[in-house]
Coordinates of N, CA, C and O in Angstrom, one line a residue:
M1 N 115.0 86.6 121.5 CA 115.6 86.5 120.2 C 115.6 85.1 119.7 O 115.9 84.2 120.5
G2 N 115.3 84.9 118.5 CA 115.3 83.6 117.9 C 116.7 83.1 117.4 O 117.7 83.8 117.5
V3 N 116.7 81.9 116.9 CA 117.9 81.3 116.4 C 118.2 81.8 115.0 O 117.4 81.8 114.2
K4 N 119.4 82.3 114.9 CA 119.9 82.9 113.6 C 120.5 81.8 112.8 O 121.1 80.9 113.3
G5 N 120.4 81.9 111.5 CA 121.0 80.9 110.6 C 121.5 81.5 109.3 O 121.1 82.6 108.9
K6 N 122.3 80.7 108.6 CA 122.8 81.2 107.3 C 123.0 80.0 106.4 O 123.6 79.0 106.8
L7 N 122.5 80.0 105.2 CA 122.6 79.0 104.2 C 123.3 79.5 103.0 O 122.9 80.6 102.6
I8 N 124.2 78.8 102.4 CA 124.9 79.2 101.2 C 124.9 78.0 100.2 O 125.3 76.9 100.6
A9 N 124.5 78.3 99.0 CA 124.6 77.3 98.0 C 125.0 77.9 96.7 O 124.6 79.0 96.4
S10 N 125.8 77.2 95.9 CA 126.3 77.6 94.7 C 126.1 76.6 93.6 O 126.0 75.4 93.8
K11 N 125.9 77.2 92.4 CA 125.7 76.3 91.2 C 126.6 76.8 90.1 O 126.7 78.1 89.8
E12 N 127.4 75.9 89.5 CA 128.2 76.3 88.4 C 127.3 76.8 87.2 O 126.3 76.2 86.9
V13 N 127.7 77.9 86.6 CA 127.0 78.4 85.4 C 127.9 78.5 84.2 O 129.1 78.9 84.4
K14 N 127.4 78.2 83.1 CA 128.2 78.3 81.8 C 127.8 79.4 80.9 O 128.4 79.6 79.9
C15 N 126.8 80.2 81.3 CA 126.2 81.2 80.4 C 126.8 82.6 80.6 O 126.4 83.5 79.9
G16 N 127.6 82.8 81.6 CA 128.2 84.1 81.8 C 127.5 84.7 83.0 O 126.3 84.9 83.0
E17 N 128.3 85.1 84.0 CA 127.7 85.6 85.3 C 126.9 86.8 85.1 O 125.9 87.0 85.7
H18 N 127.4 87.7 84.3 CA 126.8 89.0 84.1 C 125.4 88.8 83.5 O 124.5 89.7 83.7
L19 N 125.2 87.8 82.7 CA 123.8 87.6 82.1 C 122.8 87.2 83.1 O 121.7 87.7 83.1
I20 N 123.2 86.3 84.0 CA 122.3 85.9 85.1 C 122.0 87.2 86.0 O 120.8 87.4 86.3
H21 N 123.0 87.9 86.3 CA 122.8 89.1 87.2 C 121.9 90.1 86.5 O 121.0 90.7 87.1
D22 N 122.0 90.2 85.2 CA 121.2 91.2 84.4 C 119.7 90.7 84.5 O 118.8 91.6 84.6
I23 N 119.5 89.4 84.4 CA 118.1 89.0 84.5 C 117.5 89.3 85.9 O 116.4 89.9 86.0
F24 N 118.3 89.1 86.9 CA 117.8 89.4 88.3 C 117.6 90.9 88.5 O 116.7 91.3 89.2
L25 N 118.5 91.7 88.0 CA 118.5 93.1 88.3 C 117.6 93.9 87.4 O 116.8 94.7 87.9
T26 N 117.7 93.7 86.1 CA 116.9 94.6 85.2 C 115.8 93.9 84.4 O 115.0 94.6 83.7
N27 N 115.8 92.6 84.4 CA 114.9 91.9 83.6 C 114.1 90.9 84.4 O 113.7 89.8 83.8
S28 N 113.9 91.1 85.7 CA 113.2 90.2 86.5 C 111.8 89.9 86.1 O 111.2 88.8 86.3
H29 N 111.2 90.9 85.4 CA 109.8 90.7 84.8 C 109.7 89.6 83.8 O 108.7 89.1 83.5
H30 N 110.9 89.1 83.3 CA 110.9 88.0 82.3 C 110.9 86.6 83.0 O 110.7 85.6 82.4
I31 N 111.3 86.6 84.3 CA 111.5 85.3 85.0 C 110.2 84.5 85.0 O 110.3 83.3 84.8
P32 N 109.0 85.0 85.1 CA 107.8 84.2 85.0 C 107.7 83.4 83.7 O 107.1 82.3 83.6
Y33 N 108.2 84.0 82.6 CA 108.2 83.3 81.3 C 109.3 82.3 81.2 O 109.2 81.3 80.5
I34 N 110.4 82.6 81.9 CA 111.6 81.7 81.8 C 111.4 80.5 82.7 O 111.8 79.4 82.4
S35 N 110.8 80.7 83.9 CA 110.6 79.7 84.9 C 109.2 79.6 85.4 O 108.9 79.9 86.5
P36 N 108.2 79.3 84.4 CA 106.8 79.5 84.8 C 106.3 78.5 85.8 O 105.3 78.7 86.5
S37 N 107.0 77.4 86.0 CA 106.5 76.4 87.0 C 106.9 76.9 88.5 O 106.4 76.4 89.4
K38 N 107.8 77.9 88.5 CA 108.3 78.4 89.8 C 107.8 79.8 90.1 O 107.5 80.1 91.3
I39 N 107.8 80.6 89.1 CA 107.4 82.1 89.4 C 106.1 82.4 88.6 O 106.1 82.2 87.4
N40 N 105.1 82.9 89.3 CA 103.9 83.3 88.7 C 103.9 84.7 88.3 O 103.4 85.1 87.2
R41 N 104.5 85.6 89.1 CA 104.5 87.0 88.8 C 105.5 87.7 89.6 O 105.7 87.4 90.8
I42 N 106.2 88.7 89.0 CA 107.1 89.6 89.7 C 106.7 91.0 89.3 O 106.6 91.3 88.1
E43 N 106.5 91.9 90.3 CA 106.1 93.3 90.0 C 106.8 94.2 90.9 O 107.1 93.9 92.1
I44 N 107.0 95.4 90.5 CA 107.5 96.5 91.3 C 106.4 97.2 92.0 O 105.4 97.6 91.4
N45 N 106.5 97.3 93.3 CA 105.5 98.1 94.1 C 105.9 99.5 94.3 O 105.1 100.4 94.3
E46 N 107.2 99.8 94.5 CA 107.8 101.1 94.7 C 109.2 101.2 94.0 O 109.9 100.2 94.1
G47 N 109.5 102.3 93.5 CA 110.9 102.5 93.0 C 111.0 102.2 91.5 O 110.0 102.1 90.8
E48 N 112.3 102.0 91.1 CA 112.6 101.7 89.7 C 113.4 100.4 89.6 O 114.2 100.1 90.5
I49 N 113.1 99.7 88.5 CA 113.8 98.5 88.3 C 115.4 98.7 88.4 O 115.9 99.7 87.8
G50 N 116.1 97.8 89.1 CA 117.5 97.9 89.1 C 118.1 98.9 90.1 O 119.3 99.2 90.0
K51 N 117.3 99.4 91.0 CA 117.7 100.5 91.9 C 117.6 100.0 93.4 O 116.7 99.3 93.7
I52 N 118.6 100.5 94.2 CA 118.5 100.2 95.6 C 117.2 100.9 96.2 O 116.9 102.0 95.8
G53 N 116.5 100.3 97.1 CA 115.3 100.8 97.7 C 114.1 100.4 96.9 O 113.0 100.6 97.4
T54 N 114.2 99.8 95.8 CA 113.0 99.3 95.1 C 112.3 98.2 95.8 O 113.0 97.3 96.3
V55 N 111.0 98.3 95.9 CA 110.2 97.2 96.6 C 109.5 96.4 95.5 O 108.9 96.9 94.7
M56 N 109.7 95.1 95.6 CA 109.2 94.2 94.7 C 108.3 93.1 95.3 O 108.5 92.8 96.5
N57 N 107.4 92.6 94.6 CA 106.4 91.6 95.0 C 106.6 90.4 94.1 O 106.6 90.6 92.9
C58 N 106.7 89.2 94.7 CA 106.8 88.0 93.8 C 105.8 87.0 94.3 O 105.7 86.7 95.5
R59 N 105.1 86.4 93.4 CA 104.2 85.2 93.6 C 105.0 84.0 93.0 O 105.3 84.0 91.9
Y60 N 105.2 83.0 93.9 CA 106.0 81.9 93.4 C 105.3 80.6 93.9 O 104.5 80.6 94.8
N61 N 105.7 79.5 93.4 CA 105.2 78.2 93.7 C 106.3 77.4 94.5 O 107.4 77.2 94.0
E62 N 105.9 77.0 95.7 CA 106.8 76.2 96.6 C 106.1 75.0 97.0 O 105.1 75.1 97.7
D63 N 106.6 73.8 96.7 CA 105.9 72.6 97.1 C 104.5 72.5 96.7 O 103.6 72.1 97.4
G64 N 104.2 73.1 95.5 CA 102.8 73.0 94.9 C 101.9 74.1 95.5 O 100.7 74.0 95.2
Q65 N 102.3 75.0 96.3 CA 101.5 76.0 96.9 C 102.0 77.4 96.4 O 103.2 77.6 96.4
E66 N 101.1 78.3 96.1 CA 101.5 79.6 95.8 C 101.8 80.4 97.0 O 101.1 80.3 98.0
K67 N 103.0 81.0 97.0 CA 103.5 81.8 98.1 C 103.7 83.2 97.6 O 103.9 83.5 96.4
I68 N 103.8 84.2 98.6 CA 104.1 85.6 98.3 C 105.3 86.0 99.1 O 105.4 85.7 100.3
V69 N 106.2 86.8 98.4 CA 107.3 87.4 99.1 C 107.4 88.8 98.6 O 107.3 89.1 97.4
K70 N 107.4 89.8 99.5 CA 107.6 91.2 99.2 C 109.0 91.6 99.8 O 109.2 91.3 101.0
Y71 N 109.8 92.1 99.0 CA 111.2 92.5 99.4 C 111.7 93.8 98.9 O 111.1 94.3 97.9
V72 N 112.6 94.3 99.6 CA 113.3 95.6 99.2 C 114.7 95.3 98.8 O 115.4 94.4 99.4
I73 N 115.2 95.9 97.7 CA 116.6 95.7 97.3 C 117.4 96.6 98.2 O 117.3 97.8 98.2
E74 N 118.3 96.0 99.0 CA 119.1 96.7 100.0 C 120.4 97.1 99.4 O 121.0 98.1 99.8
A75 N 121.0 96.3 98.5 CA 122.3 96.6 98.0 C 122.5 95.9 96.7 O 122.0 94.9 96.4
I76 N 123.3 96.6 95.8 CA 123.7 96.1 94.5 C 125.2 96.3 94.4 O 125.7 97.4 94.6
D77 N 125.9 95.3 94.0 CA 127.4 95.4 93.8 C 127.6 94.9 92.3 O 127.6 93.7 92.1
H78 N 127.9 95.8 91.4 CA 128.1 95.5 90.0 C 129.4 94.7 89.8 O 129.5 94.0 88.8
H79 N 130.4 94.9 90.7 CA 131.7 94.2 90.5 C 131.5 92.7 90.9 O 132.2 91.9 90.3
K80 N 130.7 92.4 91.9 CA 130.4 91.1 92.3 C 129.2 90.5 91.7 O 128.8 89.3 92.0
N81 N 128.5 91.3 90.9 CA 127.2 90.9 90.3 C 126.3 90.4 91.4 O 125.7 89.3 91.2
S82 N 126.1 91.2 92.4 CA 125.3 90.7 93.5 C 124.2 91.7 93.8 O 124.3 92.9 93.6
I83 N 123.1 91.1 94.4 CA 121.9 91.8 94.8 C 121.5 91.3 96.1 O 121.3 90.1 96.3
S84 N 121.3 92.2 97.1 CA 120.8 91.8 98.4 C 119.4 92.3 98.6 O 119.1 93.4 98.3
R85 N 118.5 91.3 99.0 CA 117.1 91.6 99.2 C 116.7 91.3 100.6 O 117.0 90.2 101.1
K86 N 115.9 92.2 101.2 CA 115.4 91.9 102.5 C 113.9 91.8 102.4 O 113.2 92.6 101.9
V87 N 113.4 90.6 103.0 CA 112.0 90.4 103.0 C 111.3 91.3 104.0 O 111.7 91.4 105.1
I88 N 110.2 91.9 103.5 CA 109.4 92.8 104.4 C 108.0 92.4 104.6 O 107.3 92.9 105.5
E89 N 107.5 91.5 103.7 CA 106.2 90.9 103.9 C 106.1 89.6 103.2 O 106.9 89.2 102.4
G90 N 105.1 88.8 103.6 CA 104.8 87.5 102.9 C 104.9 86.3 103.8 O 105.1 86.4 105.0
D91 N 104.8 85.2 103.1 CA 104.7 83.9 103.8 C 106.0 83.5 104.6 O 105.9 82.9 105.7
L92 N 107.2 83.9 104.2 CA 108.4 83.6 104.9 C 108.4 84.2 106.3 O 108.9 83.6 107.2
L93 N 107.8 85.4 106.4 CA 107.8 86.1 107.7 C 106.8 85.4 108.7 O 106.8 85.9 109.9
E94 N 106.1 84.4 108.3 CA 105.3 83.7 109.3 C 106.2 82.8 110.2 O 105.8 82.6 111.4
F95 N 107.3 82.4 109.7 CA 108.3 81.6 110.4 C 109.6 82.2 110.8 O 110.2 81.8 111.7
Y96 N 109.9 83.3 110.1 CA 111.2 84.0 110.4 C 110.9 85.5 110.7 O 110.2 86.1 110.0
S97 N 111.6 85.9 111.8 CA 111.5 87.4 112.1 C 112.3 88.3 111.2 O 112.0 89.4 111.1
S98 N 113.3 87.7 110.6 CA 114.1 88.4 109.6 C 114.5 87.4 108.5 O 114.8 86.3 108.8
F99 N 114.6 87.9 107.3 CA 115.0 87.0 106.2 C 115.6 87.9 105.1 O 115.0 88.8 104.5
T100 N 116.8 87.6 104.7 CA 117.5 88.3 103.7 C 118.1 87.2 102.7 O 118.6 86.2 103.1
F101 N 118.0 87.5 101.4 CA 118.6 86.6 100.4 C 119.4 87.4 99.4 O 119.0 88.4 98.9
V102 N 120.6 86.8 99.1 CA 121.5 87.5 98.2 C 121.9 86.6 97.1 O 122.3 85.5 97.3
S103 N 121.9 87.2 95.9 CA 122.4 86.4 94.7 C 123.7 87.1 94.3 O 123.9 88.3 94.4
S104 N 124.7 86.3 94.0 CA 125.9 86.8 93.4 C 126.4 85.8 92.4 O 126.2 84.6 92.4
C105 N 127.1 86.4 91.4 CA 127.5 85.6 90.2 C 129.0 86.0 89.9 O 129.2 87.1 89.4
Q106 N 129.9 85.1 90.2 CA 131.3 85.3 90.0 C 132.1 84.1 89.6 O 131.7 83.0 90.1
N107 N 133.1 84.2 88.8 CA 134.0 83.1 88.5 C 133.3 81.8 88.1 O 133.7 80.7 88.5
G108 N 132.2 81.9 87.3 CA 131.6 80.7 86.8 C 130.6 80.1 87.8 O 130.1 79.0 87.6
W109 N 130.2 80.8 88.9 CA 129.3 80.3 89.9 C 128.2 81.3 90.2 O 128.5 82.5 90.4
A110 N 127.0 80.8 90.3 CA 125.9 81.6 90.9 C 125.7 81.1 92.3 O 125.6 79.9 92.6
T111 N 125.8 82.1 93.2 CA 125.7 81.7 94.7 C 124.6 82.4 95.3 O 124.3 83.6 95.0
W112 N 123.8 81.7 96.1 CA 122.7 82.3 96.9 C 123.1 82.2 98.4 O 123.5 81.1 98.8
T113 N 122.9 83.2 99.1 CA 123.2 83.3 100.5 C 121.9 83.7 101.2 O 121.3 84.8 100.8
I114 N 121.4 82.9 102.1 CA 120.2 83.3 102.9 C 120.6 83.4 104.4 O 121.2 82.6 104.9
E115 N 120.2 84.6 104.9 CA 120.4 84.8 106.4 C 119.0 85.0 106.9 O 118.2 85.8 106.4
Y116 N 118.8 84.4 108.1 CA 117.4 84.4 108.7 C 117.5 84.3 110.2 O 118.5 83.9 110.7
E117 N 116.4 84.7 110.8 CA 116.2 84.5 112.2 C 114.9 83.8 112.4 O 113.9 84.4 112.0
K118 N 114.9 82.6 113.1 CA 113.7 81.9 113.3 C 112.9 82.6 114.4 O 113.4 83.1 115.4
K119 N 111.5 82.5 114.3 CA 110.7 83.0 115.3 C 110.7 82.1 116.5 O 110.7 82.5 117.7
I120 N 110.7 80.8 116.2 CA 110.8 79.8 117.3 C 111.9 78.7 116.9 O 112.1 78.5 115.7
E121 N 112.5 78.2 117.9 CA 113.7 77.3 117.6 C 113.3 76.1 116.7 O 114.1 75.6 116.0
D122 N 112.1 75.6 116.9 CA 111.7 74.4 116.1 C 111.4 74.6 114.6 O 111.2 73.6 113.9
T123 N 111.4 75.8 114.2 CA 111.2 76.1 112.8 C 112.3 75.5 111.9 O 113.5 75.6 112.3
L124 N 111.9 74.9 110.8 CA 112.9 74.3 109.9 C 113.7 75.3 109.2 O 113.3 76.5 109.0
E125 N 114.9 75.0 108.8 CA 115.7 75.8 108.0 C 115.1 76.0 106.7 O 114.4 75.1 106.2
P126 N 115.2 77.1 106.0 CA 114.5 77.4 104.7 C 115.2 76.6 103.5 O 115.5 77.2 102.5
L127 N 115.3 75.3 103.7 CA 116.0 74.5 102.6 C 115.1 74.4 101.4 O 115.6 74.4 100.2
I128 N 113.8 74.4 101.6 CA 112.9 74.3 100.4 C 113.0 75.6 99.6 O 113.0 75.6 98.4
F129 N 113.0 76.7 100.3 CA 113.2 78.0 99.6 C 114.5 78.1 98.8 O 114.6 78.5 97.7
L130 N 115.6 77.6 99.5 CA 116.9 77.5 98.8 C 116.9 76.7 97.6 O 117.4 77.0 96.5
G131 N 116.3 75.5 97.7 CA 116.1 74.6 96.5 C 115.3 75.3 95.4 O 115.7 75.1 94.2
F132 N 114.3 76.0 95.8 CA 113.5 76.7 94.8 C 114.3 77.7 94.0 O 114.2 77.8 92.8
I133 N 115.1 78.5 94.7 CA 115.8 79.6 94.0 C 117.0 79.0 93.2 O 117.3 79.5 92.1
L134 N 117.5 77.8 93.6 CA 118.5 77.2 92.8 C 117.9 76.6 91.5 O 118.5 76.7 90.5
D135 N 116.7 76.0 91.7 CA 116.0 75.5 90.5 C 115.7 76.6 89.5 O 115.8 76.4 88.3
M136 N 115.2 77.7 90.0 CA 114.9 78.9 89.2 C 116.2 79.4 88.5 O 116.2 79.7 87.3
T137 N 117.3 79.3 89.2 CA 118.6 79.7 88.6 C 119.0 78.8 87.4 O 119.4 79.2 86.4
K138 N 118.7 77.5 87.6 CA 118.9 76.5 86.5 C 118.1 76.8 85.3 O 118.6 76.7 84.2
D139 N 116.8 77.2 85.6 CA 115.9 77.5 84.4 C 116.4 78.7 83.7 O 116.4 78.8 82.5
I140 N 116.9 79.7 84.4 CA 117.5 80.9 83.8 C 118.7 80.6 83.0 O 118.8 81.1 81.9
E141 N 119.6 79.8 83.5 CA 120.8 79.4 82.8 C 120.4 78.7 81.5 O 121.0 79.0 80.5
A142 N 119.5 77.7 81.6 CA 119.1 77.0 80.4 C 118.5 77.9 79.4 O 118.8 77.8 78.2
H143 N 117.7 78.9 79.8 CA 117.2 79.9 78.9 C 118.3 80.7 78.2 O 118.2 80.9 77.0
L144 N 119.2 81.1 78.9 CA 120.3 81.9 78.4 C 121.2 81.1 77.5 O 121.8 81.6 76.5
L145 N 121.4 79.8 77.8 CA 122.2 79.0 76.9 C 121.6 78.7 75.6 O 122.3 78.4 74.6
K146 N 120.2 78.8 75.5 CA 119.5 78.6 74.3 C 119.7 79.7 73.3 O 119.6 79.5 72.1
K147 N 120.0 80.9 73.8 CA 120.2 82.1 72.9 C 121.4 82.0 72.1 O 122.4 81.5 72.4

């Protein structure tokens, strides 16, 4: 069994938590237009947008390289404006035997929680991925504040 870890980062948001949650849950197909330097494409592989069990595929840019992550939506909590996603394929699974990332938006904060298990102990923590999703959140907030 590998080393397990958990990273949590929050960013204050001024545009309304429900608006960010709505982008992630029902309008994720707009994210490549909102944050084009980070997200190339998001598509549904199975299921329906905004539903538990939906499988999604995302092509994103991390440190100048295109990466792929395929994930399933495991849980949605409308009261906490949260979505839990479990990675089932892609570049992250080269280094981690399990990888889950959760977005939640409450009380003026967007919070990302990443739980993972490293395949080998020397693998770095996924700080670059965490920075990437925080930067994407900033882009979404800026987009929403323009409206």
